[in-house]
CSV table of C-alpha atoms in Angstrom, one decimal:
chain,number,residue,atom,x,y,z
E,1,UNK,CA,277.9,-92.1,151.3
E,2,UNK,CA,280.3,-89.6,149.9
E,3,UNK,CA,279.7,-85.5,148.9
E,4,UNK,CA,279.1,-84.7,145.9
E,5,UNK,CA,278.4,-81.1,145.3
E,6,UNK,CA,278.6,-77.8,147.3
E,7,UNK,CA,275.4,-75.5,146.4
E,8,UNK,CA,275.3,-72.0,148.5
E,9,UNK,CA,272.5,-69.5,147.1
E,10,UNK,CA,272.3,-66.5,149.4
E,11,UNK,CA,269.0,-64.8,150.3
E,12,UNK,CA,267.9,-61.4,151.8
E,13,UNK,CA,264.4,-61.3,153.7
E,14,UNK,CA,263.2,-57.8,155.2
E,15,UNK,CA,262.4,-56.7,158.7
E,16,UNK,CA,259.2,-55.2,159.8
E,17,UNK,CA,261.3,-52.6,161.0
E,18,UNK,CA,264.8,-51.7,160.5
E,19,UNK,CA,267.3,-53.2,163.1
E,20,UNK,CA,269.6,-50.2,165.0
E,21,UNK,CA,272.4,-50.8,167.4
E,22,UNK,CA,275.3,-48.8,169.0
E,23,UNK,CA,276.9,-48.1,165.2
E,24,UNK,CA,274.5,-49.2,162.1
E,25,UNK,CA,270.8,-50.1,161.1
E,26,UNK,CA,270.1,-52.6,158.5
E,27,UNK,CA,266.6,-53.0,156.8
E,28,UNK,CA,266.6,-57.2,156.6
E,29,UNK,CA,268.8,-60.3,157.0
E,30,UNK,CA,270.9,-61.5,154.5
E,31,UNK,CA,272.4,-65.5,154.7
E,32,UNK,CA,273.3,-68.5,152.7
E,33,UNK,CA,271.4,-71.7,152.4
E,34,UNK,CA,273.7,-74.3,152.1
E,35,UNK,CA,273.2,-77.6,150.4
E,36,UNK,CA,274.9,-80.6,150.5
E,37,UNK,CA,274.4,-83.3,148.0
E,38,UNK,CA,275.5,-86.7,148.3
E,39,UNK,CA,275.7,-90.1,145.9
E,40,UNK,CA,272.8,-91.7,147.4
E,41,UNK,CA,270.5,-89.0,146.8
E,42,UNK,CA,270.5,-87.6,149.9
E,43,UNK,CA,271.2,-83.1,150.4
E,44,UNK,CA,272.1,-82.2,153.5
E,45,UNK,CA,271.1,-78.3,154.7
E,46,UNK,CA,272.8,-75.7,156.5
E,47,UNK,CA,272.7,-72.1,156.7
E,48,UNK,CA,275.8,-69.3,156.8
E,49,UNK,CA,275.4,-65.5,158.3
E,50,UNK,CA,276.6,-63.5,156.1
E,51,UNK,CA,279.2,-62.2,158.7
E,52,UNK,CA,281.0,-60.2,157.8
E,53,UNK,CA,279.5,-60.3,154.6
E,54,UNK,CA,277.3,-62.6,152.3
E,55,UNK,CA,280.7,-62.0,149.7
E,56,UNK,CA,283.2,-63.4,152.2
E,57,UNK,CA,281.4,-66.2,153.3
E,58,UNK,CA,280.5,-67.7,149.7
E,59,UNK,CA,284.7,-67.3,149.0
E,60,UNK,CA,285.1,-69.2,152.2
E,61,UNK,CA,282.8,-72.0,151.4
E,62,UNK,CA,284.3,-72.4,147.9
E,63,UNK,CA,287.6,-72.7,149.4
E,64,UNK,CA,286.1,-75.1,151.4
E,65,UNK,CA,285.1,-77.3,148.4
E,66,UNK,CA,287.9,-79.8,148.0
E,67,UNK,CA,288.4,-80.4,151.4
E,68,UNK,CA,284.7,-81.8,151.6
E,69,UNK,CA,283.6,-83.1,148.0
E,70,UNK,CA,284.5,-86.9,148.1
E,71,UNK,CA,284.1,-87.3,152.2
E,72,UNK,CA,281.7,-89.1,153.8
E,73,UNK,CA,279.6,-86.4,155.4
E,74,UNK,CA,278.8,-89.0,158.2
E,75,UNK,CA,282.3,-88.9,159.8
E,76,UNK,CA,281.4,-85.0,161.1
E,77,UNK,CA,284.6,-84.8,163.4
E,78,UNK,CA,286.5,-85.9,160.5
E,79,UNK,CA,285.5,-83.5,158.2
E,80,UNK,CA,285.6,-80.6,160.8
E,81,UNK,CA,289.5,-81.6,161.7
E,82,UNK,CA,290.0,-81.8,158.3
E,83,UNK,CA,288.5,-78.2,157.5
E,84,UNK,CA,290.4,-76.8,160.7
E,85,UNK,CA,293.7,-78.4,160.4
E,86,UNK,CA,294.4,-79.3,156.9
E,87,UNK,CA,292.6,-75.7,155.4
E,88,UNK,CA,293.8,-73.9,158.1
E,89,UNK,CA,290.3,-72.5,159.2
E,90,UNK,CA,291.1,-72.6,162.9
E,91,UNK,CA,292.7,-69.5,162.5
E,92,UNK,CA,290.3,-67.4,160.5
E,93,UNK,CA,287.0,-66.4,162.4
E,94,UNK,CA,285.3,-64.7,159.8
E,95,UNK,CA,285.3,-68.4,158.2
E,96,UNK,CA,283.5,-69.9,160.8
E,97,UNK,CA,280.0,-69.6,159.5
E,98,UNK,CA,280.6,-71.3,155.9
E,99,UNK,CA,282.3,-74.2,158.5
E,100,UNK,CA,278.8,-74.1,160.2
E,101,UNK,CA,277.0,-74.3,157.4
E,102,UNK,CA,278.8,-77.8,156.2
E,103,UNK,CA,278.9,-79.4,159.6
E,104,UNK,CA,274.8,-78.8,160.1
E,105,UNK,CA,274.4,-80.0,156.4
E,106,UNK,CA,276.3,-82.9,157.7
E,107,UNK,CA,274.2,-83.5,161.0
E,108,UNK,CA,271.0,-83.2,158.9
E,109,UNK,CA,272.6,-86.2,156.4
E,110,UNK,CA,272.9,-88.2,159.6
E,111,UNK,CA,269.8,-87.8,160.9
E,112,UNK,CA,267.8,-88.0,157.4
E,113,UNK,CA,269.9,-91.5,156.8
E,114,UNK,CA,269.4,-92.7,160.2
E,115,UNK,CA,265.5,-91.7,160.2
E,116,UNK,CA,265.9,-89.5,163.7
E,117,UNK,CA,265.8,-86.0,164.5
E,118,UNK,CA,269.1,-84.7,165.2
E,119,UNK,CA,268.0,-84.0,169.0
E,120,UNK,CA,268.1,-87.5,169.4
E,121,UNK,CA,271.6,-87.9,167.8
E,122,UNK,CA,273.2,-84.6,170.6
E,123,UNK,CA,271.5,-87.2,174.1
E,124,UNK,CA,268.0,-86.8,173.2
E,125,UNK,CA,265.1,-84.0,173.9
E,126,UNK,CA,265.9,-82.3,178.0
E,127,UNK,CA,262.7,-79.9,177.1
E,128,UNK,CA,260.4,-79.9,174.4
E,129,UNK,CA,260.2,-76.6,173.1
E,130,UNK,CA,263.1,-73.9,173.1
E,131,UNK,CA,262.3,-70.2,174.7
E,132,UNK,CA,263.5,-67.0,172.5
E,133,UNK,CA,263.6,-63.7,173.4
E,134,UNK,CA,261.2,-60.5,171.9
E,135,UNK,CA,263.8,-58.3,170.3
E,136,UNK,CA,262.6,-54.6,170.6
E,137,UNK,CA,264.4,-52.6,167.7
E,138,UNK,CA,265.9,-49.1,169.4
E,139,UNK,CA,263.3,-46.8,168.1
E,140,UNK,CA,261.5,-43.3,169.7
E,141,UNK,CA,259.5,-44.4,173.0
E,142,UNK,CA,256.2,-44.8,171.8
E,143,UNK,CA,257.5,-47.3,169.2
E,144,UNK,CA,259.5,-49.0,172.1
E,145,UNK,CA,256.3,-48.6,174.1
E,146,UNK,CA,254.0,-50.2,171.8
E,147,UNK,CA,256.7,-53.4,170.6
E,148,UNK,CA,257.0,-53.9,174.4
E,149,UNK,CA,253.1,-54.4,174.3
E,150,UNK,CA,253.5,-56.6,171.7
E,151,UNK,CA,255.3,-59.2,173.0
E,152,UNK,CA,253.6,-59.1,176.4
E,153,UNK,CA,250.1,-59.9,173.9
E,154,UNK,CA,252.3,-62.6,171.7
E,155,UNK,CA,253.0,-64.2,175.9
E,156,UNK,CA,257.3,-63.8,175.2
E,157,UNK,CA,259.0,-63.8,178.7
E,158,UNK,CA,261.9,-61.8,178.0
E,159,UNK,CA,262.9,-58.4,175.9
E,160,UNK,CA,266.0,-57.4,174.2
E,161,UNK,CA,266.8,-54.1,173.8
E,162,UNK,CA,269.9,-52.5,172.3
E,163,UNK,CA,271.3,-49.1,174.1
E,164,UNK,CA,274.6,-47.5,174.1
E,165,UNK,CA,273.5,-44.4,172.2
E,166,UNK,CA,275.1,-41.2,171.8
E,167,UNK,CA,273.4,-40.0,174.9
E,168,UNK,CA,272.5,-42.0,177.8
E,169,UNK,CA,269.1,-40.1,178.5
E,170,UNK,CA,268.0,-41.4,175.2
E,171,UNK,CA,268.6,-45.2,176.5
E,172,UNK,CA,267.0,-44.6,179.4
E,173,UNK,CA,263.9,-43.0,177.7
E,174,UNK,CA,263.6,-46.1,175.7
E,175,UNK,CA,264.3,-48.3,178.4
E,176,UNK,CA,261.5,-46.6,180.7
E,177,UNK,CA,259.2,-47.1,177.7
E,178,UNK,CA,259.5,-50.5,177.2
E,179,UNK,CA,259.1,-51.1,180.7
E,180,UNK,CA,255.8,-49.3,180.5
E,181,UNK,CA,254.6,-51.4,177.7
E,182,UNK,CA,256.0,-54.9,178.4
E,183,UNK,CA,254.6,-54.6,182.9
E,184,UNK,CA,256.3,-55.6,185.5
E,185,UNK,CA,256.7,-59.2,185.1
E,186,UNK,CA,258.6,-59.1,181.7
E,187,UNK,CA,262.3,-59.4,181.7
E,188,UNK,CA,264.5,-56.8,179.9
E,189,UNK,CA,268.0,-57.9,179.0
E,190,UNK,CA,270.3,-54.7,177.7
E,191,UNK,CA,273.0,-55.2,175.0
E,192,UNK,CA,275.8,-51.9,174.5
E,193,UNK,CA,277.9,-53.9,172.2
E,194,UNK,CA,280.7,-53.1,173.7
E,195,UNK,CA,280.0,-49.0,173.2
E,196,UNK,CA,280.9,-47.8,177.0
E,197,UNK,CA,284.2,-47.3,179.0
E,198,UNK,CA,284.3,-49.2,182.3
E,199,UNK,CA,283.4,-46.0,184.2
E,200,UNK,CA,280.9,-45.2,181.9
E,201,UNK,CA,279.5,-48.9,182.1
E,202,UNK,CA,279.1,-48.6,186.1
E,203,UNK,CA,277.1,-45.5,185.7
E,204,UNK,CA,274.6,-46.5,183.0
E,205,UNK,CA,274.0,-49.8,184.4
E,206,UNK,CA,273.0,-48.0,187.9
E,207,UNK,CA,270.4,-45.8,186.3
E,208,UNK,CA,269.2,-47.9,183.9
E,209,UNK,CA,268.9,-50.8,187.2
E,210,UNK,CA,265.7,-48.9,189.0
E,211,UNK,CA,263.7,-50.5,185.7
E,212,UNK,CA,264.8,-53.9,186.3
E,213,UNK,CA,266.7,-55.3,184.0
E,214,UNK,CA,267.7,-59.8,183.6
E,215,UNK,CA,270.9,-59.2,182.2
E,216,UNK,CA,273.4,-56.8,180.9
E,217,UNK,CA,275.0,-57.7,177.4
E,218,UNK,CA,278.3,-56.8,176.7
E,219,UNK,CA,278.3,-53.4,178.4
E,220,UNK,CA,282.3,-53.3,177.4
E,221,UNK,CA,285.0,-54.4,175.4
E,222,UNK,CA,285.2,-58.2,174.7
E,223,UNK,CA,289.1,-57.9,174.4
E,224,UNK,CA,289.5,-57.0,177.9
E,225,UNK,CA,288.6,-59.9,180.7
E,226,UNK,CA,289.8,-58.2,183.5
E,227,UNK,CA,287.7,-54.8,182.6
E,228,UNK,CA,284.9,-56.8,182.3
E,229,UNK,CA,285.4,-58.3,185.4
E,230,UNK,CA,285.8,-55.0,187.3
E,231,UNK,CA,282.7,-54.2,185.8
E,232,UNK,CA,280.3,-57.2,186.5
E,233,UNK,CA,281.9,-56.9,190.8
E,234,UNK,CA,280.3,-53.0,190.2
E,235,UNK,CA,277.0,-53.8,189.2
E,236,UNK,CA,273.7,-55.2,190.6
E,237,UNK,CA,272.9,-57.1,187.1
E,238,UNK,CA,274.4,-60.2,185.9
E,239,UNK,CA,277.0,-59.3,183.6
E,240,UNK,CA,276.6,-61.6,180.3
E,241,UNK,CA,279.5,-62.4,177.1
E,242,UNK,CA,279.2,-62.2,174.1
E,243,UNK,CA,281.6,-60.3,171.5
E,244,UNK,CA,284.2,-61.8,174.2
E,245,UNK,CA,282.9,-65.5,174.1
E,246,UNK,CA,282.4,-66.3,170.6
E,247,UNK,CA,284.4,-69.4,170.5
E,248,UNK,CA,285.4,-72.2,173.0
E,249,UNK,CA,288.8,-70.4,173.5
E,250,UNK,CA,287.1,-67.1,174.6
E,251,UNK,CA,284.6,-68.6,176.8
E,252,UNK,CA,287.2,-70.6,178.4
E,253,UNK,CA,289.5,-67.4,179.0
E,254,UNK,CA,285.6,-65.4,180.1
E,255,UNK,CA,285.2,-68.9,182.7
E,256,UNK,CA,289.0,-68.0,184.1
E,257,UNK,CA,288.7,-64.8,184.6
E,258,UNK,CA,285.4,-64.8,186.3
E,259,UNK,CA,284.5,-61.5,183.8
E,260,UNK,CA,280.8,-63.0,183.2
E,261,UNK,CA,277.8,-64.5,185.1
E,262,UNK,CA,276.4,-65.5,182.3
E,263,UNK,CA,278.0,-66.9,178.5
E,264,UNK,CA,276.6,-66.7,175.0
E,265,UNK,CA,277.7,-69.2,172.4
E,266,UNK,CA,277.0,-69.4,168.6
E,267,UNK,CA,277.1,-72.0,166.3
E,268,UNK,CA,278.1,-69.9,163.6
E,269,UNK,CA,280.9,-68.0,165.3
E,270,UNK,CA,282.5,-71.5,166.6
E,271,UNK,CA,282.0,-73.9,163.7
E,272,UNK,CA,279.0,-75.8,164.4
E,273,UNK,CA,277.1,-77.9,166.2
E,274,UNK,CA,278.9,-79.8,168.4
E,275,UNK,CA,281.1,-76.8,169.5
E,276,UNK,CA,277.8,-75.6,170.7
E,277,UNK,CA,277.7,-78.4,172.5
E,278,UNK,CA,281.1,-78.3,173.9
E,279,UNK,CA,280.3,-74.7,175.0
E,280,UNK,CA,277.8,-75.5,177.4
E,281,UNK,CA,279.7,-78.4,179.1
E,282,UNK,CA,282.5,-75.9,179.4
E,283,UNK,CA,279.8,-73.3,181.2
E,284,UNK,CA,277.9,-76.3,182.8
E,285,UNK,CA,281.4,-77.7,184.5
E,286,UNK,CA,281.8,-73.4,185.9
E,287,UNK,CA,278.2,-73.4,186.7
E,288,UNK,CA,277.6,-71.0,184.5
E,289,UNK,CA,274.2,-70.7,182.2
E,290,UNK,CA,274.5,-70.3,178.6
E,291,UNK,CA,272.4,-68.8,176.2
E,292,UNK,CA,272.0,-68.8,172.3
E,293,UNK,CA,273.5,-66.1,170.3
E,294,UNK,CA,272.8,-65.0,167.3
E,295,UNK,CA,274.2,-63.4,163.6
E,296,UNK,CA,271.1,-62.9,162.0
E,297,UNK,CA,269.5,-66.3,161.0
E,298,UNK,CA,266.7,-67.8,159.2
E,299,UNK,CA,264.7,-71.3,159.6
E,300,UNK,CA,267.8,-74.0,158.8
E,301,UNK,CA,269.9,-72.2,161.7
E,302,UNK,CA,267.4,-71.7,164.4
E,303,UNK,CA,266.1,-75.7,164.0
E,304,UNK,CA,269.4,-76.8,164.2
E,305,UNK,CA,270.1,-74.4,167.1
E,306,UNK,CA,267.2,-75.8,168.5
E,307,UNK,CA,268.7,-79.5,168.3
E,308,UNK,CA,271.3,-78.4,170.4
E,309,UNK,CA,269.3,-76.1,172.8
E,310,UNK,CA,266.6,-78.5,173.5
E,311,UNK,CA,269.5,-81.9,174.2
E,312,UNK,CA,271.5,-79.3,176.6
E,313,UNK,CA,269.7,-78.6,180.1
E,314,UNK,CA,272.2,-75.4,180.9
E,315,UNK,CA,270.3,-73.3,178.3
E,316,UNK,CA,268.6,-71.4,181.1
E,317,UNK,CA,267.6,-68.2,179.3
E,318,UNK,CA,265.8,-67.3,176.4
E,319,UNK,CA,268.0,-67.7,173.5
E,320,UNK,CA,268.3,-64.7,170.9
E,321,UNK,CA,266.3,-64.8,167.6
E,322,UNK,CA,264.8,-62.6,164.9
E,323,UNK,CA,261.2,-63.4,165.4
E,324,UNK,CA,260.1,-60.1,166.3
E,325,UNK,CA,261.7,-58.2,163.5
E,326,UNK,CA,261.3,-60.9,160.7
E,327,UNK,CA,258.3,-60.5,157.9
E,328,UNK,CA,258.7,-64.1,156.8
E,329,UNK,CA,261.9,-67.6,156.3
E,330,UNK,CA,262.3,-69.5,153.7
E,331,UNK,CA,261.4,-73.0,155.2
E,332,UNK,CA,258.3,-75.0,154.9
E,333,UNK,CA,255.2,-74.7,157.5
E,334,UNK,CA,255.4,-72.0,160.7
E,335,UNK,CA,258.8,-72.6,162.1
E,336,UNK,CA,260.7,-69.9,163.0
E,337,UNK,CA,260.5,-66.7,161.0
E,338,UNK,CA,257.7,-64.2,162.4
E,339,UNK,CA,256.6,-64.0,165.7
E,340,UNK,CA,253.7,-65.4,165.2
E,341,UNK,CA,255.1,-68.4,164.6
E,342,UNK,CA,256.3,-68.9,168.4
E,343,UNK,CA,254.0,-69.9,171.2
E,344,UNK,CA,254.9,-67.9,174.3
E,345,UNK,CA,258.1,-66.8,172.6
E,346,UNK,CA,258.7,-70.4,172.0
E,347,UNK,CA,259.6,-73.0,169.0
E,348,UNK,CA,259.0,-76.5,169.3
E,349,UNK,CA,261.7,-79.1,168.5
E,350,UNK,CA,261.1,-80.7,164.9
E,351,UNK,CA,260.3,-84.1,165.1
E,352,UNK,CA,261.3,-85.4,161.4
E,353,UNK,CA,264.3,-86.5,160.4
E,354,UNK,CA,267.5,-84.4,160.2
E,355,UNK,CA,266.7,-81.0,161.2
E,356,UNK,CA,263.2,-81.5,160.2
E,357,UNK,CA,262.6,-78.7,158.1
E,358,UNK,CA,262.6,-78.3,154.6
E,359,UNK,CA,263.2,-75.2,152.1
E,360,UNK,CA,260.6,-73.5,150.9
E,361,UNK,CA,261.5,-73.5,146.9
E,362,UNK,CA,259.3,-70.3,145.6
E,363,UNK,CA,260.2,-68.1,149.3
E,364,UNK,CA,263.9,-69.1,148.6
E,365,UNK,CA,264.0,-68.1,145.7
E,366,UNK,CA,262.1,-65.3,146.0
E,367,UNK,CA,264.8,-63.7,148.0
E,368,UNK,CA,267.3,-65.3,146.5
E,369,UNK,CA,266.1,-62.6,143.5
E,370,UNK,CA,265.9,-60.0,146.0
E,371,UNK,CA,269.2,-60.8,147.2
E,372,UNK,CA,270.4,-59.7,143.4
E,373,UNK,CA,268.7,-57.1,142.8
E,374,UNK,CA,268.9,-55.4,146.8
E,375,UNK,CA,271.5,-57.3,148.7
E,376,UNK,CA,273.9,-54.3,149.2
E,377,UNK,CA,271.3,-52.2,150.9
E,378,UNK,CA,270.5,-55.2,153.8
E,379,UNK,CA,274.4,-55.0,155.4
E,380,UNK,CA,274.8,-52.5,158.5
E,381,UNK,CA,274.2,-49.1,157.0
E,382,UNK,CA,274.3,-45.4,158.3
E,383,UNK,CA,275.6,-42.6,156.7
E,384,UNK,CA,276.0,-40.6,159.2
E,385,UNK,CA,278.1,-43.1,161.3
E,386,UNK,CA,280.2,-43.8,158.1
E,387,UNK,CA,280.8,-40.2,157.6
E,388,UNK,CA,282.1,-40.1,161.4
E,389,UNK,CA,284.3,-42.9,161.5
E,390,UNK,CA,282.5,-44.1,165.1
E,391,UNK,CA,285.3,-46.0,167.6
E,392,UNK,CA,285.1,-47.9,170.9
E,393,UNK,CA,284.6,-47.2,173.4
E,394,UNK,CA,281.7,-44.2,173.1
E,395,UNK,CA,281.7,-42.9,176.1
């Protein structure tokens, strides 16, 4: 079997409600369905976040082009080393999610010609279905309030909720809120992308601890391990990585320097699949738990993320999707997309070859048109953070 073709359309789908964190909102996702076509007939799907933009990785992927077209898409370390070393892309992380995209095209060619999931190709199904969390989009408290009683209804285990505003009282506000709406027994994991200071990252972690929170995401910067450290031996929380354990180097470096509790690991920010893999043997051999992270992604990402998940017992927590803020995806049947499309903020693992999903030709092209006509106004967007030139840390 041999590649013939590189086909990369990219697509915007809205949110039900716009997604806001420490220095944006955007209205939607925006990624790249990849396909891969072969001699024997066979196309192979992936999916690309469009990070840092849908622009950049469409330039990667056609730079990508001749190191691919003509190799057999079965010998997937080959092609990786090939894309790393030959093109250079080892060096470039903005790259990583058009080398994603290919290598998950690739794994859904294997399994499709060998007539087996991909779970069974990564050591086989650990658990049958794969636990998400509810992502609550920062809002006023009442909306807070009321998402938090949503996913308590839709039976999800665990919230995510951004903070790291402007003000502290306003996290807290939100954070009592949500507490309110979700009860006692739901889990609340906080993510300040990075926005505090150390100091300030003690402090808001003890006030924001009387509401009980699972984990604390990323309360400071990713670029210094030995801050982060400081911080998670000041807190009651488990500390978890993720802007500072985006690839098996970081998390390696996060595992050293004892700076985490817990890591996060994407696909897309790492090259693929089996560096996915690799990431939770590096946590496993720490005893460390890993969890899913993720860009943005639609139906091809999450099922092959699920692969992985579902093969890997040291996926602990529940992984991060877009279920909760997602109107609709662009593959076949109820997978993925919308909440209600999970079943106590869970996916099963697809049982068809490959990845086991299949596009959904009128909804990908669909917003493949809106893509065209709207894509500019789905990136990050705030006028009034542009206009004030935000930096780290905020406080």
């Amino acid at each position: 079997m041999r590649i013939t073709r590189v086909r990369a359309t990219p697509v915007a789908v809205p949110y039900r409600t716009d997604e806001t964190w420490a220095f944006g909102r955007r209205r939607g996702l925006v990624a790249l369905l990849v396909e891969v076509d072969t001699d024997e007939g066979l196309t192979g799907l992936g999916e690309a976040a469009a990070y840092p933009s849908a622009d950049a990785v469409l330039g990667a992927l056609h730079a990508m082009e001749p190191l691919v077209v003509g190799s057999d898409p079965l010998r997937i370390e080959q092609l990786v080393q090939r894309i790393d070393v030959v093109g250079t892309y080892h060096h470039t992380g903005c790259s990583s999610p058009a080398a994603a995209a290919l290598e998950t095209a690739c794994w859904d060619l294997l399994g499709k010609s060998c007539g087996t999931p991909v779970v069974n190709l990564l050591g086989g199904r650990f658990r049958d279905r794969v636990e998400f969390f509810h992502y609550v989009a920062a809002a006023g408290p009442d909306e807070v309030r009321a998402e938090g009683e949503r996913a308590a209804r839709a039976g999800a285990r665990t919230c995510y909720l951004k903070v790291g505003s402007d003000d502290l009282d306003t996290d807290l506000e939100r954070l009592a809120a949500l507490r309110e709406g979700a009860g006692r027994s739901m889990g609340i994991r906080v993510d300040a992308n990075e926005a505090w200071s150390a100091g300030a990252a003690v402090q808001a972690v003890a006030e924001m601890e009387e509401f009980g929170l699972e984990l604390v995401e990323q309360p400071v910067s990713g670029r210094n391990l030995p801050e982060m450290a400081y911080v998670r031996s000041r807190i009651g929380t488990p500390l978890l990585a993720n802007e500072a354990s985006w690839t098996r180097s970081d998390q390696f470096a996060v595992l050293r320097e004892g700076a985490a509790d817990v890591v996060s690991a994407d696909q897309q920010m790492d090259g693929g699949l089996l560096n996915l893999k690799r990431s939770a043997g590096l946590c496993a051999a720490a005893g460390v738990p890993v969890v899913k992270h993720s860009l943005g992604e639609l139906g091809v990402a999450v099922a092959a993320a699920v692969h992985v998940i579902a093969s890997t017992p040291n996926f602990r927590c529940a992984n991060q999707g877009y279920g909760a803020l997602l109107t609709d995806d662009i593959v076949e049947g109820r997978f993925a997309g919308p909440l209600e499309n999970y079943t106590d903020g869970c996916l099963d693992v697809p049982l068809e070859p490959g990845l086991g999903v299949r596009l959904d030709a009128e909804k990908a092209g669909r917003y493949a048109e809106l893509y065209r006509e709207e894509g500019a106004g789905f990136a990050f967007h705030d006028p009034a953070a542009l206009s004030r030139a935000p930096a780290l840390p905020k406080r």
